[in-house]
mmCIF file with all atom_site columns, C-alpha atoms in Angstrom:
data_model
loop_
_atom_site.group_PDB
_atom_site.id
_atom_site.type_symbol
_atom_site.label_atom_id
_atom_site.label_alt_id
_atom_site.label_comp_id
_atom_site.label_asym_id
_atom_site.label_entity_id
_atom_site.label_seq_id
_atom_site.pdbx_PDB_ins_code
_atom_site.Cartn_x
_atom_site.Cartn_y
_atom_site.Cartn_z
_atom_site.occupancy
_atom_site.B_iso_or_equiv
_atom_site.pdbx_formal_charge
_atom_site.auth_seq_id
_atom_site.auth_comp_id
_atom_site.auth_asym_id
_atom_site.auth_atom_id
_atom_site.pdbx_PDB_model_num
ATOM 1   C CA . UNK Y 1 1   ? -7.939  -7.111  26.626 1.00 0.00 ? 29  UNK Y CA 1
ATOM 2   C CA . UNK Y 1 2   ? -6.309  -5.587  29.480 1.00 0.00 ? 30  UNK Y CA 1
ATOM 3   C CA . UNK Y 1 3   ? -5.621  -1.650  29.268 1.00 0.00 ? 31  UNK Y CA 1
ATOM 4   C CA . UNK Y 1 4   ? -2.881  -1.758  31.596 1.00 0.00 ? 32  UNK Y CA 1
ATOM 5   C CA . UNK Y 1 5   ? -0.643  -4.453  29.499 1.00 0.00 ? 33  UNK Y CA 1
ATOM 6   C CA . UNK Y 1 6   ? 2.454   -2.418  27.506 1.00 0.00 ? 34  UNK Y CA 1
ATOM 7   C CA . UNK Y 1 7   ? 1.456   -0.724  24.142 1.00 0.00 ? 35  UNK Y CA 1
ATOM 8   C CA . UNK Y 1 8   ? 3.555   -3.438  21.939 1.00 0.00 ? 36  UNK Y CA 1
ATOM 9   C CA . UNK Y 1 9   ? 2.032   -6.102  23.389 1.00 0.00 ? 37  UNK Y CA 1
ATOM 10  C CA . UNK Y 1 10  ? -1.925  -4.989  22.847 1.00 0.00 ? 38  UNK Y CA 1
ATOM 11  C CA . UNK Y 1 11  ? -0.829  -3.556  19.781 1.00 0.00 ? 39  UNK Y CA 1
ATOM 12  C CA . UNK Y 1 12  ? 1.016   -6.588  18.312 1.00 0.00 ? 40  UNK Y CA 1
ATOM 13  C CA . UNK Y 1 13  ? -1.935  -8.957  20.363 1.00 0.00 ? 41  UNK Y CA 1
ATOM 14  C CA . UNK Y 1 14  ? -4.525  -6.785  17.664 1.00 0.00 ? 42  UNK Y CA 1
ATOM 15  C CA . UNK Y 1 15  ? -2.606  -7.590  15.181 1.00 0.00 ? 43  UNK Y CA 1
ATOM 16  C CA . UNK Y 1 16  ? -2.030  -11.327 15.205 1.00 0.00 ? 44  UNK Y CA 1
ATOM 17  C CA . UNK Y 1 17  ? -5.744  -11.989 16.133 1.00 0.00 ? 45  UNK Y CA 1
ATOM 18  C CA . UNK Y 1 18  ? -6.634  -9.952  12.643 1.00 0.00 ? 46  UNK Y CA 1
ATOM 19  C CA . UNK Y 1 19  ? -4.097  -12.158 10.799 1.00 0.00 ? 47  UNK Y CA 1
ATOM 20  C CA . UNK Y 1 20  ? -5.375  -15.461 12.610 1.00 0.00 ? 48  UNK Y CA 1
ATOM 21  C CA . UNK Y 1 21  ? -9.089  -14.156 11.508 1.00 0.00 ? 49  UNK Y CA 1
ATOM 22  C CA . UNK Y 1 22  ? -8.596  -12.967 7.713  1.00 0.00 ? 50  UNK Y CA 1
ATOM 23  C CA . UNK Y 1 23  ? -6.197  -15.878 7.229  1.00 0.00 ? 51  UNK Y CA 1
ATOM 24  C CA . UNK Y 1 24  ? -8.906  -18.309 8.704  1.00 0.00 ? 52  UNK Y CA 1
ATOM 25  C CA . UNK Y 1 25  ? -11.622 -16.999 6.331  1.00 0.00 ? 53  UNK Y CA 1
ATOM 26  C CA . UNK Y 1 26  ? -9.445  -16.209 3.190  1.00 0.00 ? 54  UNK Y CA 1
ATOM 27  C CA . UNK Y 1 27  ? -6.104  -17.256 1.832  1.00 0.00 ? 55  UNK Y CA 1
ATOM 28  C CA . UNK Y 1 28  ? -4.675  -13.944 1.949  1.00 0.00 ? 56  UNK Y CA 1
ATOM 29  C CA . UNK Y 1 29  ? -0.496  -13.561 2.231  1.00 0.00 ? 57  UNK Y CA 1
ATOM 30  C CA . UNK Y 1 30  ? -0.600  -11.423 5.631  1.00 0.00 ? 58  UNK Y CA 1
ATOM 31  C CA . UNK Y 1 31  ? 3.476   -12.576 6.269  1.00 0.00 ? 59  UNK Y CA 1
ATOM 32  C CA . UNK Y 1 32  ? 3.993   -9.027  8.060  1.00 0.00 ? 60  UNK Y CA 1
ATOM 33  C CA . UNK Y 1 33  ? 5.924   -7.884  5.546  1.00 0.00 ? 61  UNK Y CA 1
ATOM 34  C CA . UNK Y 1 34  ? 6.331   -4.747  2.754  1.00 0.00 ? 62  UNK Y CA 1
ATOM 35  C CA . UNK Y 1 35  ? 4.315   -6.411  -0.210 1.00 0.00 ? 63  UNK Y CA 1
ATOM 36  C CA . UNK Y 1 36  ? 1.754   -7.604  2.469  1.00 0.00 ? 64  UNK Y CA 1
ATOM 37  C CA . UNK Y 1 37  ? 0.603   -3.936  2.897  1.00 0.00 ? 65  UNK Y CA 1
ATOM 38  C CA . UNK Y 1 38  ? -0.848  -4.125  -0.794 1.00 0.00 ? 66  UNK Y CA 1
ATOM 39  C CA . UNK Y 1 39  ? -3.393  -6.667  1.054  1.00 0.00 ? 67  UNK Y CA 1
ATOM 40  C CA . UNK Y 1 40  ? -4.570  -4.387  3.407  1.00 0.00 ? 68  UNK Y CA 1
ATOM 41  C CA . UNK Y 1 41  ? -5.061  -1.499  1.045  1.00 0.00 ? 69  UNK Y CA 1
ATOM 42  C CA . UNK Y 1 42  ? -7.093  -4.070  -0.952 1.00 0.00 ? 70  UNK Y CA 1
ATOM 43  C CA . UNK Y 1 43  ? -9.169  -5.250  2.075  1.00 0.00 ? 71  UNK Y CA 1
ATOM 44  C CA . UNK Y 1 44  ? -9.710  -1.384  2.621  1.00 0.00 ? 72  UNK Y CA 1
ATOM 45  C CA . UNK Y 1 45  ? -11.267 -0.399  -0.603 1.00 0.00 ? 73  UNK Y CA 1
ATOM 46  C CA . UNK Y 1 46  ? -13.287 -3.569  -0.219 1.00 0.00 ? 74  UNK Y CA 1
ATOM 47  C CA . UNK Y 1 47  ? -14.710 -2.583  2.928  1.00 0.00 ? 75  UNK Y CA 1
ATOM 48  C CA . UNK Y 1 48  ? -14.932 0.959   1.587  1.00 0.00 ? 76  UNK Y CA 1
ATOM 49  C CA . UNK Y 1 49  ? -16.826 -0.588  -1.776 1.00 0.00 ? 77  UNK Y CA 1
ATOM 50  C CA . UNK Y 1 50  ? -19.320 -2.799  0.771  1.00 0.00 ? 78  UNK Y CA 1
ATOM 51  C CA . UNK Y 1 51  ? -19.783 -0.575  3.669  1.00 0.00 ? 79  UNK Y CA 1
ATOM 52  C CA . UNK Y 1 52  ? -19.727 3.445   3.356  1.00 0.00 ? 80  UNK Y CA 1
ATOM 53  C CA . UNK Y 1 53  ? -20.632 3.645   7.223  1.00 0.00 ? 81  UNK Y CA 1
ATOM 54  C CA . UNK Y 1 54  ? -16.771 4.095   8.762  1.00 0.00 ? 82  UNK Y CA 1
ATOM 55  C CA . UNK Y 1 55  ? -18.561 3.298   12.251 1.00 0.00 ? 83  UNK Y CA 1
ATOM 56  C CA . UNK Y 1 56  ? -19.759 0.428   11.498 1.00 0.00 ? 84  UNK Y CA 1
ATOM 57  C CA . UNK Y 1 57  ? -16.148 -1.464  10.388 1.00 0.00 ? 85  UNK Y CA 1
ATOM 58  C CA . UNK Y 1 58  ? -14.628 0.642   12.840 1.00 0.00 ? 86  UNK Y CA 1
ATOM 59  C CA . UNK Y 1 59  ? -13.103 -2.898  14.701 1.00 0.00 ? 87  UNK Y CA 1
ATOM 60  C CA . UNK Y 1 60  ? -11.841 -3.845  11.640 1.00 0.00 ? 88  UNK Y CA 1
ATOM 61  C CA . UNK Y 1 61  ? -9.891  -1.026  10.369 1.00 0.00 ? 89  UNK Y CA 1
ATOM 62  C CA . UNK Y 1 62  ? -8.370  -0.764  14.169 1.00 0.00 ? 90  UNK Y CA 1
ATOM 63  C CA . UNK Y 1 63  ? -7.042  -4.184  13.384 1.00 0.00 ? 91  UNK Y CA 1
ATOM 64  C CA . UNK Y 1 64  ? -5.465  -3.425  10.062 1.00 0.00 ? 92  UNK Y CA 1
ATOM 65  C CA . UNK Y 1 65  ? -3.944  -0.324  11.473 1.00 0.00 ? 93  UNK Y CA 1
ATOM 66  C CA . UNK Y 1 66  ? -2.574  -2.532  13.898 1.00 0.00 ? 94  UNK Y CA 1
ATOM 67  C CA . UNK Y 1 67  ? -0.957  -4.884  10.962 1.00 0.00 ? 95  UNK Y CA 1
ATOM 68  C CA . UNK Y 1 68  ? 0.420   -2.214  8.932  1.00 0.00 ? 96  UNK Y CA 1
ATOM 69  C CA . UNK Y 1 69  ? 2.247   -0.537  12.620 1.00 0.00 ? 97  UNK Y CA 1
ATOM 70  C CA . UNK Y 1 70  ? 3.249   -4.187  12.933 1.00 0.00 ? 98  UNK Y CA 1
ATOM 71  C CA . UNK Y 1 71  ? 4.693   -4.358  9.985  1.00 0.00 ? 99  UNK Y CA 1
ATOM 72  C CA . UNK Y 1 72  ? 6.833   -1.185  10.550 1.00 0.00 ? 100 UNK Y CA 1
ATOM 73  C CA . UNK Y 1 73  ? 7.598   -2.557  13.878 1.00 0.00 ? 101 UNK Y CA 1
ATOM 74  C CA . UNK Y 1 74  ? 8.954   -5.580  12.558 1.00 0.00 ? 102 UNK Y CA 1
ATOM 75  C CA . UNK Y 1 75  ? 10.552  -4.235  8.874  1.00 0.00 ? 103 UNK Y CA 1
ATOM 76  C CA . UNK Y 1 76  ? 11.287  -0.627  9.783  1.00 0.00 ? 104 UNK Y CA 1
ATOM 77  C CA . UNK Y 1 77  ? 12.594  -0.470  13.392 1.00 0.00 ? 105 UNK Y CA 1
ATOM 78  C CA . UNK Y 1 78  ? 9.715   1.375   14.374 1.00 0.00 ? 106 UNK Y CA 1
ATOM 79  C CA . UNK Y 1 79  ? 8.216   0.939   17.981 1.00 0.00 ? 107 UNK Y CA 1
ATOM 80  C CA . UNK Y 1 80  ? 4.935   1.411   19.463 1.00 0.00 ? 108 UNK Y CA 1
ATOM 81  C CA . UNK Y 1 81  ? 4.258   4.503   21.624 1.00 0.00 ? 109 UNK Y CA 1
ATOM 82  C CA . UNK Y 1 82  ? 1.189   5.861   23.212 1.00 0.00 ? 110 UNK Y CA 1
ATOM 83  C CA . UNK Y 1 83  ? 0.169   9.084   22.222 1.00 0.00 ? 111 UNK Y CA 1
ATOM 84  C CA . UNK Y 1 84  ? 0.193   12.027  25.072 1.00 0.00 ? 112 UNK Y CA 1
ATOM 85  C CA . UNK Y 1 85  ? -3.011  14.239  24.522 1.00 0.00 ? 113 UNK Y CA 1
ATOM 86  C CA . UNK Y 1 86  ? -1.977  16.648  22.275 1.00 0.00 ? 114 UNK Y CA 1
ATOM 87  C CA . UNK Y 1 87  ? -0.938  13.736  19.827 1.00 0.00 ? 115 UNK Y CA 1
ATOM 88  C CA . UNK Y 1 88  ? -3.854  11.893  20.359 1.00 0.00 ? 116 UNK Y CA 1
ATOM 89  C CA . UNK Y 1 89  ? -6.065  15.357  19.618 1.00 0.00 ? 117 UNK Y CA 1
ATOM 90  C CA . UNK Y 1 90  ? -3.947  15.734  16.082 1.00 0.00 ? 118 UNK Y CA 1
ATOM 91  C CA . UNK Y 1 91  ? -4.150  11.576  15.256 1.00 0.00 ? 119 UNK Y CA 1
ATOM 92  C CA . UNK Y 1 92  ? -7.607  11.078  16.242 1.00 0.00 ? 120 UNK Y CA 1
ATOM 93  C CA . UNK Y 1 93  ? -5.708  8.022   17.846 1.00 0.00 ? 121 UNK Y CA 1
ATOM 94  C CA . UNK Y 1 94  ? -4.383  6.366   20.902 1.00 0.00 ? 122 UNK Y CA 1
ATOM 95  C CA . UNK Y 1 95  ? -1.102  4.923   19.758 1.00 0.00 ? 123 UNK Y CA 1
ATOM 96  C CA . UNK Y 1 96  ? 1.117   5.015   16.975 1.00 0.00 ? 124 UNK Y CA 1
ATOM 97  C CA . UNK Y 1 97  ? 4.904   4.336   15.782 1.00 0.00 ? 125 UNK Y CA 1
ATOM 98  C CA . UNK Y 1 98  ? 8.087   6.109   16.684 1.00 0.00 ? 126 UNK Y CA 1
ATOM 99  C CA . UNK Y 1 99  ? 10.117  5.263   13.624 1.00 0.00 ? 127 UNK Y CA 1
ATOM 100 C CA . UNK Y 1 100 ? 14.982  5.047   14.439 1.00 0.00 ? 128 UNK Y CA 1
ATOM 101 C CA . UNK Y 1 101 ? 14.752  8.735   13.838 1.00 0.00 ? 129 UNK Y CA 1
ATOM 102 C CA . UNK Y 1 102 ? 12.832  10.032  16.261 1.00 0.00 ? 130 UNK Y CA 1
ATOM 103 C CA . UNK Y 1 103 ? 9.628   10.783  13.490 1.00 0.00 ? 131 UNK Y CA 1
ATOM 104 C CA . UNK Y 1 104 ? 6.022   9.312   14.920 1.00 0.00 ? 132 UNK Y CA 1
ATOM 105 C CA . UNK Y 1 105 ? 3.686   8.315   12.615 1.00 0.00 ? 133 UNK Y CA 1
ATOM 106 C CA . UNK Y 1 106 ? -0.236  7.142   12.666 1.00 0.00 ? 134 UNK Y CA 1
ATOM 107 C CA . UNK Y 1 107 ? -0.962  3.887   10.965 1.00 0.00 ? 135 UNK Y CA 1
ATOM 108 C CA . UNK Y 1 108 ? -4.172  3.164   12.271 1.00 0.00 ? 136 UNK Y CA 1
ATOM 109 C CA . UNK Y 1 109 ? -4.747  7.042   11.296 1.00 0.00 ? 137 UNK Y CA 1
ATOM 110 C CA . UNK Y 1 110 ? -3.443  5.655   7.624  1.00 0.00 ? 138 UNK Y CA 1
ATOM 111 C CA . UNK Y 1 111 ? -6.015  2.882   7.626  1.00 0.00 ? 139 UNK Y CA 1
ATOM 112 C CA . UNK Y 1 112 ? -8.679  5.389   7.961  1.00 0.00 ? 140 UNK Y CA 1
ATOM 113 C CA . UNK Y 1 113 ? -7.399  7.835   5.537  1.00 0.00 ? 141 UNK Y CA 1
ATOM 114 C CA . UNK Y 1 114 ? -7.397  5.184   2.660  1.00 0.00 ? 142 UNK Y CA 1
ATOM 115 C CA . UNK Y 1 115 ? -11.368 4.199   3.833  1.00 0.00 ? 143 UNK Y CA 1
ATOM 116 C CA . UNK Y 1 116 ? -12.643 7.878   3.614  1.00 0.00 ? 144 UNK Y CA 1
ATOM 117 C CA . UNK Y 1 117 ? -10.324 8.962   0.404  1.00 0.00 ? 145 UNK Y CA 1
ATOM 118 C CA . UNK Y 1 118 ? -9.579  5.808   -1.304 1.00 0.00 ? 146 UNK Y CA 1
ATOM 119 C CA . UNK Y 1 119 ? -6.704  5.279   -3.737 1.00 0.00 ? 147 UNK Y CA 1
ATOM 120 C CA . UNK Y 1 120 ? -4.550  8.352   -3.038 1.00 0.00 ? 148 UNK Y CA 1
ATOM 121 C CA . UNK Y 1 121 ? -3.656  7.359   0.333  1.00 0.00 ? 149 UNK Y CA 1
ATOM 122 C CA . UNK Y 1 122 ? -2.391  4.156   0.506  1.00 0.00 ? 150 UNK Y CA 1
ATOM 123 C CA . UNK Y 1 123 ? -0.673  2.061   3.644  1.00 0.00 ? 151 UNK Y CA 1
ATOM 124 C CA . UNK Y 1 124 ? 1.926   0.660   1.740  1.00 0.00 ? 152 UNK Y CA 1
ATOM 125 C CA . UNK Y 1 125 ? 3.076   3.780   0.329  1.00 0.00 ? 153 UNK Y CA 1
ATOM 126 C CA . UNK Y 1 126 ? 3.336   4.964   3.421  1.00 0.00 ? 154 UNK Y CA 1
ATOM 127 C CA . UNK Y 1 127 ? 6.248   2.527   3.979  1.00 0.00 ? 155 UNK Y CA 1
ATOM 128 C CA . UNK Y 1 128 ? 7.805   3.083   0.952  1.00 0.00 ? 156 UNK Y CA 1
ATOM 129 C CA . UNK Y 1 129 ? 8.189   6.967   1.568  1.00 0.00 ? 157 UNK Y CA 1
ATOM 130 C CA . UNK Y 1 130 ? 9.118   6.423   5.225  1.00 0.00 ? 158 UNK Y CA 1
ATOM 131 C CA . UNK Y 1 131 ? 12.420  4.672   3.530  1.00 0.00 ? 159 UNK Y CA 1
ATOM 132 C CA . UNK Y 1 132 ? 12.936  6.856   0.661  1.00 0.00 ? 160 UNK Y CA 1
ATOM 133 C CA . UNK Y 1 133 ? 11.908  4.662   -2.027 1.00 0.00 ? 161 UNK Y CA 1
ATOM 134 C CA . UNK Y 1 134 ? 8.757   6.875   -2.774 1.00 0.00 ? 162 UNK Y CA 1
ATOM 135 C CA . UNK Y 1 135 ? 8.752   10.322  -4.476 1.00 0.00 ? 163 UNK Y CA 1
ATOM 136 C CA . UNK Y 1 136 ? 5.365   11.387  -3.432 1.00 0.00 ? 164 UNK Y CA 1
ATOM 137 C CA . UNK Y 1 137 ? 5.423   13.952  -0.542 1.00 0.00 ? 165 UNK Y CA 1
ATOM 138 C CA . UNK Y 1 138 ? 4.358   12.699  2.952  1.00 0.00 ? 166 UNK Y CA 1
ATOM 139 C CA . UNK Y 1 139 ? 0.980   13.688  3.685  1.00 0.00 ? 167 UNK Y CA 1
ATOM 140 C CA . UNK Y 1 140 ? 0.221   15.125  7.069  1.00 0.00 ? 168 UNK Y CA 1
ATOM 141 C CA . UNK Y 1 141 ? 1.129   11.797  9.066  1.00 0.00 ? 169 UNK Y CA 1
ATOM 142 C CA . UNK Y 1 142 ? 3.665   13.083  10.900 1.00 0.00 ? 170 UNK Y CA 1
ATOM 143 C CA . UNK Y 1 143 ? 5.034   14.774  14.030 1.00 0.00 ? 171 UNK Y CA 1
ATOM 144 C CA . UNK Y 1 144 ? 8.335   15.159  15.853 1.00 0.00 ? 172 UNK Y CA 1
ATOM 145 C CA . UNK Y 1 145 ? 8.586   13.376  19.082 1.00 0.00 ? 173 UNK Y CA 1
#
């Protein structure tokens, strides 16, 4: 894929050949939107359940951080940014959202957070406190641009 091709167009390119691929294999309801992000929690823990070794699905839970910043993209206004360095440093990432209000957040970042911890960090939560409709705090996901 080429490096030099705008952020929202690699990004959104990740996640549509993810979709096309999981959707092949499995009938699983990847529609891009809210209830969708249940799906790739589930696909997480299954990965987490089958593989312990992060580096070795490493591809995979790129491309599902990739769905779930889609998804934000397309149901939350959000748009893709690269990160400068000190972002990237604190994300452990090279791109992320910038939601209407100015707030970044790390969905790939997300993705990996619910492989390592499990259950108590959860993508589609995520979405639900970014519009108020959660009452858990935010973990550490964010930073102002």
């Amino acid at each position: 894929m080429e490096e030099r091709a705008p952020v929202e167009w690699r990004m959104r390119r990740y996640a549509a050949q993810f979709v096309r691929q999981i959707t092949a294999r499995h009938r699983l309801p990847l529609d891009y939107s809210e209830n969708s992000l249940r799906v790739v929690d589930f696909i997480v823990d299954g990965l987490r359940k089958g593989t312990p070794d992060r580096g070795s699905v490493q591809p995979v839970l790129f491309e599902l951080g990739a769905y779930a910043g889609e998804v934000l993209v397309r149901r939350a206004g959000a748009e893709w940014v690269e990160f400068d360095a000190d972002q990237r440093e604190l994300f452990g990432q090279p791109v992320g959202v910038r939601m209407p209000d100015g707030r970044v957040w790390n969905p790939l970042g997300k993705v990996v957070k619910r492989f390592e911890a499990g259950e108590r960090e959860s993508v589609r939560m995520l979405y639900l406190q970014l519009h108020g409709r959660a009452s858990r705090p935010l973990a550490c996901e964010q930073r102002s641009a």
